[in-house]
Amino acid sequence: MDIAELSDSILKADRRALARAITLVESARADHREQADALLSRLAQSGRQSLRIGLSGTPGVGKSTFIESFGMMLIAQGLRVAVLAVDPSSARSGGSILGDKTRMERLSRERSAFIRPSPSQSHLGGVARRTRDAVALCEAAGFDVVLIETVGVGQSETVVSELSDLFLLLLAPAGGDELQGVKRGIMEMADIILVNKADGDLKATATRTCADYAGALRLLRKRPQDPEGFPKALTVSAIEESGLAQAWAEMQALADWRRDGGAWEKNRAAQAQYWFAEEVRQALLARLSTPWAKARMAELSAAVAEGRETPRDAARDLLAGLGV
Ligand SMILES: Nc1nc2c(ncn2[C@@H]2O[C@H](COP(=O)(O)OP(=O)(O)OP(=O)(O)O)[C@@H](O)[C@H]2O)c(=O)[nH]1
Ligand SMILES: [Mg+2]
């Protein structure tokens, strides 16, 4: 593959080249990895930045429907929109690829849109890296907005929030009890909570749920990256396409405030540091899963069980063998 040519095509916003490049960064082959790294280094010089929006929500809350409506609205304003997904469970992503192709039918036909489902890779570290690389590729391809979707399964929210400039939490209208079900850690990541399905019979419940979440957000510790009034909760209807323009206005207001005050740059710098540490961690973990390391681990583990070595000495032995 000619990396210079691929790079030029991506900079010219060629979607097929972008798709090929994402396939390249997803590949586990060592030669592909090398080409991918060369491509990413080259494109990093473009200096282009998209607005990266993370979006999380439990299954069925309306993420796909929201992305379709919201994406179509952005495109109508002349913006280019990329959609990526982080889904650490391969079984699920197998299903949602098909589901999303039909649910995002309008968006997937748009020339200004690019949709890429999660790869079928079950290990979160691998998915995280691939998504990070895919985000970088979409930025180089000049997308104005990159939406990064995840289903709420614990760790994947952290991955998405570490890749985003803004983090949206999509919630369903619910009774008071279910309010408790949202984990505090996830609430704390949210910049804007969107209570979806505020239409028909659910409208009143959605309004009440929204007020409850707004109250809960006010109880959280004030964050330096927020202007007055954020994080905030709003109601939307992805199906009726209502509340979307207001949600977008709030996102832009927040992004502008962060850009002007330096919080944006600070956040991106902290994210770069997070991913650096993560790369180191992943590389060390990879060294632990070679056949030699596994065999040595089993040997030393038996020695520990039989009391022939202390856990600490055994660990030292293993690490010395790895040259760490
Ligand atoms: N009433 C109402 N229903 C909605 C709205 N948005 C989505 N739905 C419905 O909720 C169901 C799930 O919507 P999806 O968009 O597939 O939800 P999702 O969060 O992508 O679900 P997963 O991909 O399974 O995680 C569908 O039947 C939608 O029609 C909305 O604004 N109002
Ligand atoms: Mg979906």
Tab-separated table of C-alpha atoms and ligand atoms in Angstrom:
chain	number	residue	atom	x	y	z
A	1	MET	CA	0.000	0.000	0.000
A	2	ASP	CA	1.297	3.438	-0.915
A	3	ILE	CA	1.111	5.390	2.333
A	4	ALA	CA	1.843	8.794	0.799
A	5	GLU	CA	-0.974	8.332	-1.698
A	6	LEU	CA	-3.395	7.067	0.948
A	7	SER	CA	-2.502	10.018	3.146
A	8	ASP	CA	-3.145	12.520	0.329
A	9	SER	CA	-6.496	10.937	-0.449
A	10	ILE	CA	-7.557	11.143	3.200
A	11	LEU	CA	-6.542	14.805	3.367
A	12	LYS	CA	-8.763	15.316	0.327
A	13	ALA	CA	-11.652	13.791	2.309
A	14	ASP	CA	-11.887	10.667	0.146
A	15	ARG	CA	-14.216	8.414	2.138
A	16	ARG	CA	-13.078	5.197	0.479
A	17	ALA	CA	-9.483	5.994	1.374
A	18	LEU	CA	-10.614	6.716	4.927
A	19	ALA	CA	-12.386	3.359	5.124
A	20	ARG	CA	-9.280	1.594	3.801
A	21	ALA	CA	-7.098	3.390	6.336
A	22	ILE	CA	-9.366	2.342	9.204
A	23	THR	CA	-9.165	-1.256	8.002
A	24	LEU	CA	-5.387	-0.858	8.042
A	25	VAL	CA	-5.270	0.451	11.628
A	26	GLU	CA	-7.573	-2.376	12.713
A	27	SER	CA	-5.273	-5.042	11.333
A	28	ALA	CA	-3.234	-7.099	13.771
A	29	ARG	CA	-0.544	-7.934	11.171
A	30	ALA	CA	2.863	-6.504	12.073
A	31	ASP	CA	3.515	-5.081	8.576
A	32	HIS	CA	0.078	-3.434	8.561
A	33	ARG	CA	0.765	-2.004	12.005
A	34	GLU	CA	3.959	-0.430	10.705
A	35	GLN	CA	2.185	1.103	7.724
A	36	ALA	CA	-0.598	2.315	9.993
A	37	ASP	CA	1.885	4.006	12.313
A	38	ALA	CA	3.597	5.677	9.355
A	39	LEU	CA	0.248	6.889	8.043
A	40	LEU	CA	-0.866	8.221	11.434
A	41	SER	CA	2.414	10.078	11.998
A	42	ARG	CA	2.120	11.661	8.583
A	43	LEU	CA	-1.489	12.722	9.118
A	44	ALA	CA	-0.824	14.047	12.629
A	45	GLN	CA	0.876	16.980	10.912
A	46	SER	CA	-2.361	18.108	9.305
A	47	GLY	CA	-3.280	19.883	12.538
A	48	ARG	CA	-6.974	19.519	11.749
A	49	GLN	CA	-9.334	19.269	14.686
A	50	SER	CA	-12.892	18.028	14.705
A	51	LEU	CA	-15.389	18.515	17.476
A	52	ARG	CA	-15.311	15.076	19.057
A	53	ILE	CA	-18.582	14.201	20.736
A	54	GLY	CA	-18.821	11.082	22.909
A	55	LEU	CA	-22.264	9.556	23.284
A	56	SER	CA	-23.192	6.868	25.758
A	57	GLY	CA	-26.446	5.202	26.683
A	58	THR	CA	-27.879	1.832	27.579
A	59	PRO	CA	-29.274	-0.477	24.874
A	60	GLY	CA	-32.556	0.743	23.471
A	61	VAL	CA	-32.304	4.304	24.779
A	62	GLY	CA	-32.219	5.598	21.194
A	63	LYS	CA	-28.536	6.210	20.404
A	64	SER	CA	-28.789	5.119	16.778
A	65	THR	CA	-32.003	7.042	16.225
A	66	PHE	CA	-30.490	10.125	17.869
A	67	ILE	CA	-27.302	9.929	15.794
A	68	GLU	CA	-29.335	9.636	12.626
A	69	SER	CA	-31.559	12.660	13.414
A	70	PHE	CA	-28.785	14.744	14.933
A	71	GLY	CA	-26.364	13.849	12.130
A	72	MET	CA	-28.922	14.765	9.471
A	73	MET	CA	-29.476	18.117	11.175
A	74	LEU	CA	-25.745	18.872	11.212
A	75	ILE	CA	-25.422	17.888	7.557
A	76	ALA	CA	-28.302	20.199	6.666
A	77	GLN	CA	-26.188	22.974	8.207
A	78	GLY	CA	-23.355	22.116	5.835
A	79	LEU	CA	-21.258	20.161	8.317
A	80	ARG	CA	-19.508	16.846	7.682
A	81	VAL	CA	-20.157	14.142	10.261
A	82	ALA	CA	-18.321	10.912	11.082
A	83	VAL	CA	-19.778	8.234	13.354
A	84	LEU	CA	-17.635	5.650	15.121
A	85	ALA	CA	-18.625	3.040	17.675
A	86	VAL	CA	-16.855	1.524	20.649
A	87	ASP	CA	-18.344	-1.799	21.519
A	88	PRO	CA	-16.049	-4.136	23.415
A	89	SER	CA	-18.238	-7.211	23.071
A	90	SER	CA	-17.838	-8.821	19.666
A	91	ALA	CA	-21.096	-10.742	19.906
A	92	ARG	CA	-23.065	-7.531	20.376
A	93	SER	CA	-21.297	-5.560	17.684
A	94	GLY	CA	-22.039	-8.380	15.248
A	95	GLY	CA	-25.696	-7.649	15.828
A	96	SER	CA	-25.541	-3.888	15.934
A	97	ILE	CA	-23.645	-3.549	12.648
A	98	LEU	CA	-26.693	-4.874	10.875
A	99	GLY	CA	-29.070	-2.988	13.130
A	100	ASP	CA	-27.331	0.325	12.579
A	101	LYS	CA	-27.138	-0.060	8.827
A	102	THR	CA	-30.906	-0.034	8.766
A	103	ARG	CA	-31.424	2.439	11.612
A	104	MET	CA	-29.052	5.006	10.169
A	105	GLU	CA	-30.401	4.543	6.696
A	106	ARG	CA	-30.717	8.223	5.814
A	107	LEU	CA	-27.384	9.216	7.296
A	108	SER	CA	-25.492	6.375	5.656
A	109	ARG	CA	-26.670	7.576	2.227
A	110	GLU	CA	-25.328	11.112	2.774
A	111	ARG	CA	-22.096	12.111	1.059
A	112	SER	CA	-21.164	14.283	4.038
A	113	ALA	CA	-21.464	11.381	6.456
A	114	PHE	CA	-19.126	8.536	7.277
A	115	ILE	CA	-20.317	5.659	9.466
A	116	ARG	CA	-18.052	2.974	10.782
A	117	PRO	CA	-19.309	0.273	13.138
A	118	SER	CA	-17.172	-1.262	15.853
A	119	PRO	CA	-14.742	-3.960	14.747
A	120	SER	CA	-15.341	-7.467	16.047
A	121	GLN	CA	-12.578	-7.430	18.580
A	122	SER	CA	-13.491	-8.399	22.090
A	123	HIS	CA	-10.550	-6.976	23.969
A	124	LEU	CA	-11.177	-3.392	25.090
A	125	GLY	CA	-7.527	-2.323	24.826
A	126	GLY	CA	-7.538	-3.222	21.133
A	127	VAL	CA	-10.862	-1.530	20.506
A	128	ALA	CA	-9.672	1.589	22.323
A	129	ARG	CA	-6.566	1.900	20.206
A	130	ARG	CA	-8.405	1.267	16.970
A	131	THR	CA	-11.034	3.851	17.846
A	132	ARG	CA	-8.388	6.399	18.785
A	133	ASP	CA	-6.667	5.843	15.462
A	134	ALA	CA	-9.982	6.021	13.599
A	135	VAL	CA	-10.788	9.341	15.297
A	136	ALA	CA	-7.401	10.702	14.221
A	137	LEU	CA	-8.058	9.563	10.646
A	138	CYS	CA	-11.495	11.221	10.606
A	139	GLU	CA	-9.968	14.462	11.889
A	140	ALA	CA	-7.354	14.395	9.160
A	141	ALA	CA	-10.139	13.813	6.635
A	142	GLY	CA	-11.607	17.116	7.792
A	143	PHE	CA	-14.844	16.009	9.434
A	144	ASP	CA	-16.362	18.850	11.426
A	145	VAL	CA	-17.936	16.535	13.969
A	146	VAL	CA	-16.885	13.046	15.022
A	147	LEU	CA	-19.528	11.208	17.049
A	148	ILE	CA	-18.177	8.332	19.113
A	149	GLU	CA	-20.913	6.035	20.352
A	150	THR	CA	-20.787	3.454	23.081
A	151	VAL	CA	-23.296	1.265	24.783
A	152	GLY	CA	-23.114	1.639	28.559
A	153	VAL	CA	-20.931	-1.217	29.681
A	154	GLY	CA	-18.621	0.263	32.298
A	155	GLN	CA	-15.085	0.638	30.994
A	156	SER	CA	-16.026	1.614	27.455
A	157	GLU	CA	-17.375	4.952	28.743
A	158	THR	CA	-13.931	5.807	30.019
A	159	VAL	CA	-12.443	5.021	26.617
A	160	VAL	CA	-14.974	7.276	24.910
A	161	SER	CA	-14.630	10.118	27.391
A	162	GLU	CA	-10.848	10.014	26.938
A	163	LEU	CA	-11.399	10.485	23.190
A	164	SER	CA	-14.008	13.243	23.388
A	165	ASP	CA	-14.176	16.993	23.717
A	166	LEU	CA	-17.787	16.752	24.867
A	167	PHE	CA	-19.519	13.817	26.470
A	168	LEU	CA	-23.257	13.245	26.129
A	169	LEU	CA	-25.237	10.811	28.184
A	170	LEU	CA	-28.482	9.673	26.606
A	171	LEU	CA	-31.125	8.516	29.073
A	172	ALA	CA	-34.687	7.286	28.867
A	173	PRO	CA	-37.652	8.717	30.729
A	174	ALA	CA	-37.856	6.800	33.997
A	175	GLY	CA	-39.373	6.609	37.436
A	176	GLY	CA	-37.486	7.958	40.445
A	177	ASP	CA	-36.049	4.560	41.330
A	178	GLU	CA	-34.297	4.150	38.034
A	179	LEU	CA	-32.595	7.489	38.522
A	180	GLN	CA	-30.473	5.759	41.119
A	181	GLY	CA	-29.394	3.225	38.493
A	182	VAL	CA	-27.060	5.627	36.696
A	183	LYS	CA	-23.635	5.132	38.163
A	184	ARG	CA	-22.133	8.194	39.767
A	185	GLY	CA	-18.894	7.805	37.786
A	186	ILE	CA	-20.830	7.984	34.530
A	187	MET	CA	-22.881	10.968	35.683
A	188	GLU	CA	-19.611	12.720	36.499
A	189	MET	CA	-18.352	12.258	32.944
A	190	ALA	CA	-21.426	13.853	31.366
A	191	ASP	CA	-21.310	17.385	29.998
A	192	ILE	CA	-24.895	17.228	28.817
A	193	ILE	CA	-27.545	14.698	29.766
A	194	LEU	CA	-30.184	14.190	27.091
A	195	VAL	CA	-33.423	12.596	28.197
A	196	ASN	CA	-34.649	11.050	24.953
A	197	LYS	CA	-38.161	9.960	23.923
A	198	ALA	CA	-39.740	13.207	25.146
A	199	ASP	CA	-42.740	12.654	22.887
A	200	GLY	CA	-46.280	11.247	23.017
A	201	ASP	CA	-47.197	9.503	26.245
A	202	LEU	CA	-43.641	9.715	27.515
A	203	LYS	CA	-43.330	13.483	27.267
A	204	ALA	CA	-44.439	14.338	30.816
A	205	THR	CA	-42.299	11.595	32.331
A	206	ALA	CA	-39.328	12.786	30.286
A	207	THR	CA	-39.755	16.337	31.568
A	208	ARG	CA	-39.892	15.099	35.155
A	209	THR	CA	-36.902	12.801	34.646
A	210	CYS	CA	-34.973	15.690	33.152
A	211	ALA	CA	-35.672	17.859	36.202
A	212	ASP	CA	-34.554	15.020	38.481
A	213	TYR	CA	-31.261	14.654	36.618
A	214	ALA	CA	-30.734	18.398	36.565
A	215	GLY	CA	-31.080	18.295	40.352
A	216	ALA	CA	-28.657	15.391	40.618
A	217	LEU	CA	-26.116	17.218	38.416
A	218	ARG	CA	-26.239	20.252	40.703
A	219	LEU	CA	-25.116	18.050	43.584
A	220	LEU	CA	-21.912	17.029	41.809
A	221	ARG	CA	-18.629	18.775	42.498
A	222	LYS	CA	-18.007	21.840	40.295
A	223	ARG	CA	-15.499	21.094	37.518
A	224	PRO	CA	-12.951	23.601	36.206
A	225	GLN	CA	-13.896	22.767	32.599
A	226	ASP	CA	-17.484	24.002	33.021
A	227	PRO	CA	-19.021	27.451	32.682
A	228	GLU	CA	-22.015	28.438	34.802
A	229	GLY	CA	-24.985	26.138	34.252
A	230	PHE	CA	-23.031	23.068	33.063
A	231	PRO	CA	-23.288	20.121	33.120
A	232	LYS	CA	-26.940	20.359	32.188
A	233	ALA	CA	-29.911	18.143	31.369
A	234	LEU	CA	-32.235	18.622	28.389
A	235	THR	CA	-35.107	16.699	26.863
A	236	VAL	CA	-35.046	15.584	23.219
A	237	SER	CA	-37.027	13.370	20.915
A	238	ALA	CA	-34.833	11.643	18.370
A	239	ILE	CA	-37.908	10.366	16.532
A	240	GLU	CA	-39.750	13.677	16.366
A	241	GLU	CA	-36.436	15.497	15.941
A	242	SER	CA	-37.314	17.978	18.656
A	243	GLY	CA	-34.859	19.572	21.062
A	244	LEU	CA	-31.961	18.715	18.758
A	245	ALA	CA	-31.217	22.288	17.692
A	246	GLN	CA	-31.190	23.428	21.302
A	247	ALA	CA	-28.930	20.529	22.285
A	248	TRP	CA	-26.546	21.488	19.471
A	249	ALA	CA	-26.591	25.154	20.566
A	250	GLU	CA	-25.657	24.077	24.111
A	251	MET	CA	-22.855	21.873	22.801
A	252	GLN	CA	-21.449	24.717	20.752
A	253	ALA	CA	-21.710	27.171	23.656
A	254	LEU	CA	-19.823	24.756	25.883
A	255	ALA	CA	-17.186	23.995	23.243
A	256	ASP	CA	-16.645	27.720	22.548
A	257	TRP	CA	-16.284	28.504	26.236
A	258	ARG	CA	-13.734	25.721	26.636
A	259	ARG	CA	-11.796	26.818	23.571
A	260	ASP	CA	-11.663	30.439	24.733
A	261	GLY	CA	-10.693	29.654	28.308
A	262	GLY	CA	-8.026	27.034	27.548
A	263	ALA	CA	-9.918	24.055	29.011
A	264	TRP	CA	-10.138	22.506	25.529
A	265	GLU	CA	-6.356	22.433	25.011
A	266	LYS	CA	-5.797	21.276	28.573
A	267	ASN	CA	-8.233	18.417	28.087
A	268	ARG	CA	-6.599	17.302	24.850
A	269	ALA	CA	-3.161	17.453	26.481
A	270	ALA	CA	-4.367	15.364	29.428
A	271	GLN	CA	-5.907	12.877	26.987
A	272	ALA	CA	-2.602	12.562	25.110
A	273	GLN	CA	-0.924	11.770	28.426
A	274	TYR	CA	-3.599	9.219	29.284
A	275	TRP	CA	-3.088	7.435	25.943
A	276	PHE	CA	0.670	7.509	26.322
A	277	ALA	CA	0.377	5.733	29.701
A	278	GLU	CA	-2.154	3.355	28.171
A	279	GLU	CA	0.192	2.489	25.271
A	280	VAL	CA	2.903	1.648	27.795
A	281	ARG	CA	0.502	-0.496	29.792
A	282	GLN	CA	-0.738	-2.330	26.708
A	283	ALA	CA	2.796	-2.954	25.465
A	284	LEU	CA	3.775	-4.448	28.812
A	285	LEU	CA	0.645	-6.587	28.881
A	286	ALA	CA	1.454	-7.832	25.391
A	287	ARG	CA	4.828	-8.998	26.654
A	288	LEU	CA	3.063	-10.988	29.350
A	289	SER	CA	1.033	-12.920	26.817
A	290	THR	CA	3.859	-14.413	24.757
A	291	PRO	CA	4.098	-18.232	24.986
A	292	TRP	CA	7.363	-17.953	26.896
A	293	ALA	CA	5.900	-15.557	29.456
A	294	LYS	CA	2.801	-17.697	29.923
A	295	ALA	CA	4.838	-20.852	30.491
A	296	ARG	CA	7.165	-19.073	32.894
A	297	MET	CA	4.190	-17.608	34.710
A	298	ALA	CA	2.670	-21.095	35.150
A	299	GLU	CA	5.984	-22.440	36.461
A	300	LEU	CA	6.448	-19.641	38.958
A	301	SER	CA	2.821	-19.754	39.949
A	302	ALA	CA	3.222	-23.426	40.893
A	303	ALA	CA	6.361	-22.574	42.864
A	304	VAL	CA	4.422	-19.913	44.772
A	305	ALA	CA	1.587	-22.331	45.539
A	306	GLU	CA	4.028	-24.890	46.913
A	307	GLY	CA	5.778	-22.284	49.014
A	308	ARG	CA	9.084	-22.669	47.147
A	309	GLU	CA	9.115	-18.962	46.267
A	310	THR	CA	7.467	-15.927	47.788
A	311	PRO	CA	5.040	-14.086	45.489
A	312	ARG	CA	7.357	-11.101	45.416
A	313	ASP	CA	10.467	-13.117	44.484
A	314	ALA	CA	8.527	-14.992	41.835
A	315	ALA	CA	7.313	-11.715	40.348
A	316	ARG	CA	10.868	-10.380	40.272
A	317	ASP	CA	12.058	-13.562	38.539
A	318	LEU	CA	9.385	-13.252	35.916
A	319	LEU	CA	10.020	-9.578	35.223
A	320	ALA	CA	13.773	-10.112	35.093
A	321	GLY	CA	13.159	-12.814	32.484
A	322	LEU	CA	11.149	-10.309	30.459
A	323	GLY	CA	13.899	-7.740	30.764
A	324	VAL	CA	11.625	-5.275	32.540
B	1	LIG	N1	-40.825	7.333	21.402
B	1	LIG	C1	-39.567	7.349	21.026
B	1	LIG	N2	-38.919	6.216	20.718
B	1	LIG	C2	-37.630	6.285	20.329
B	1	LIG	C3	-36.943	7.515	20.242
B	1	LIG	N3	-35.675	7.254	19.847
B	1	LIG	C4	-35.576	5.930	19.695
B	1	LIG	N4	-36.759	5.337	19.969
B	1	LIG	C5	-37.083	3.898	19.852
B	1	LIG	O1	-36.322	3.158	20.797
B	1	LIG	C6	-35.909	1.912	20.228
B	1	LIG	C7	-34.405	1.779	20.297
B	1	LIG	O2	-33.799	2.798	19.501
B	1	LIG	P1	-32.314	2.687	18.985
B	1	LIG	O3	-31.982	3.981	18.345
B	1	LIG	O4	-32.103	1.464	18.215
B	1	LIG	O5	-31.554	2.553	20.395
B	1	LIG	P2	-29.997	2.268	20.661
B	1	LIG	O6	-29.658	3.023	21.894
B	1	LIG	O7	-29.191	2.544	19.451
B	1	LIG	O8	-30.001	0.727	20.984
B	1	LIG	P3	-28.771	-0.329	20.868
B	1	LIG	O9	-28.101	-0.119	19.558
B	1	LIG	O10	-29.435	-1.651	20.997
B	1	LIG	O11	-27.878	-0.042	22.033
B	1	LIG	C8	-36.441	1.895	18.802
B	1	LIG	O12	-37.626	1.179	18.776
B	1	LIG	C9	-36.677	3.352	18.494
B	1	LIG	O13	-37.690	3.532	17.552
B	1	LIG	C10	-37.657	8.718	20.546
B	1	LIG	O14	-37.161	9.843	20.482
B	1	LIG	N5	-38.966	8.557	20.940
B	2	MG	MG	-27.839	1.369	18.323
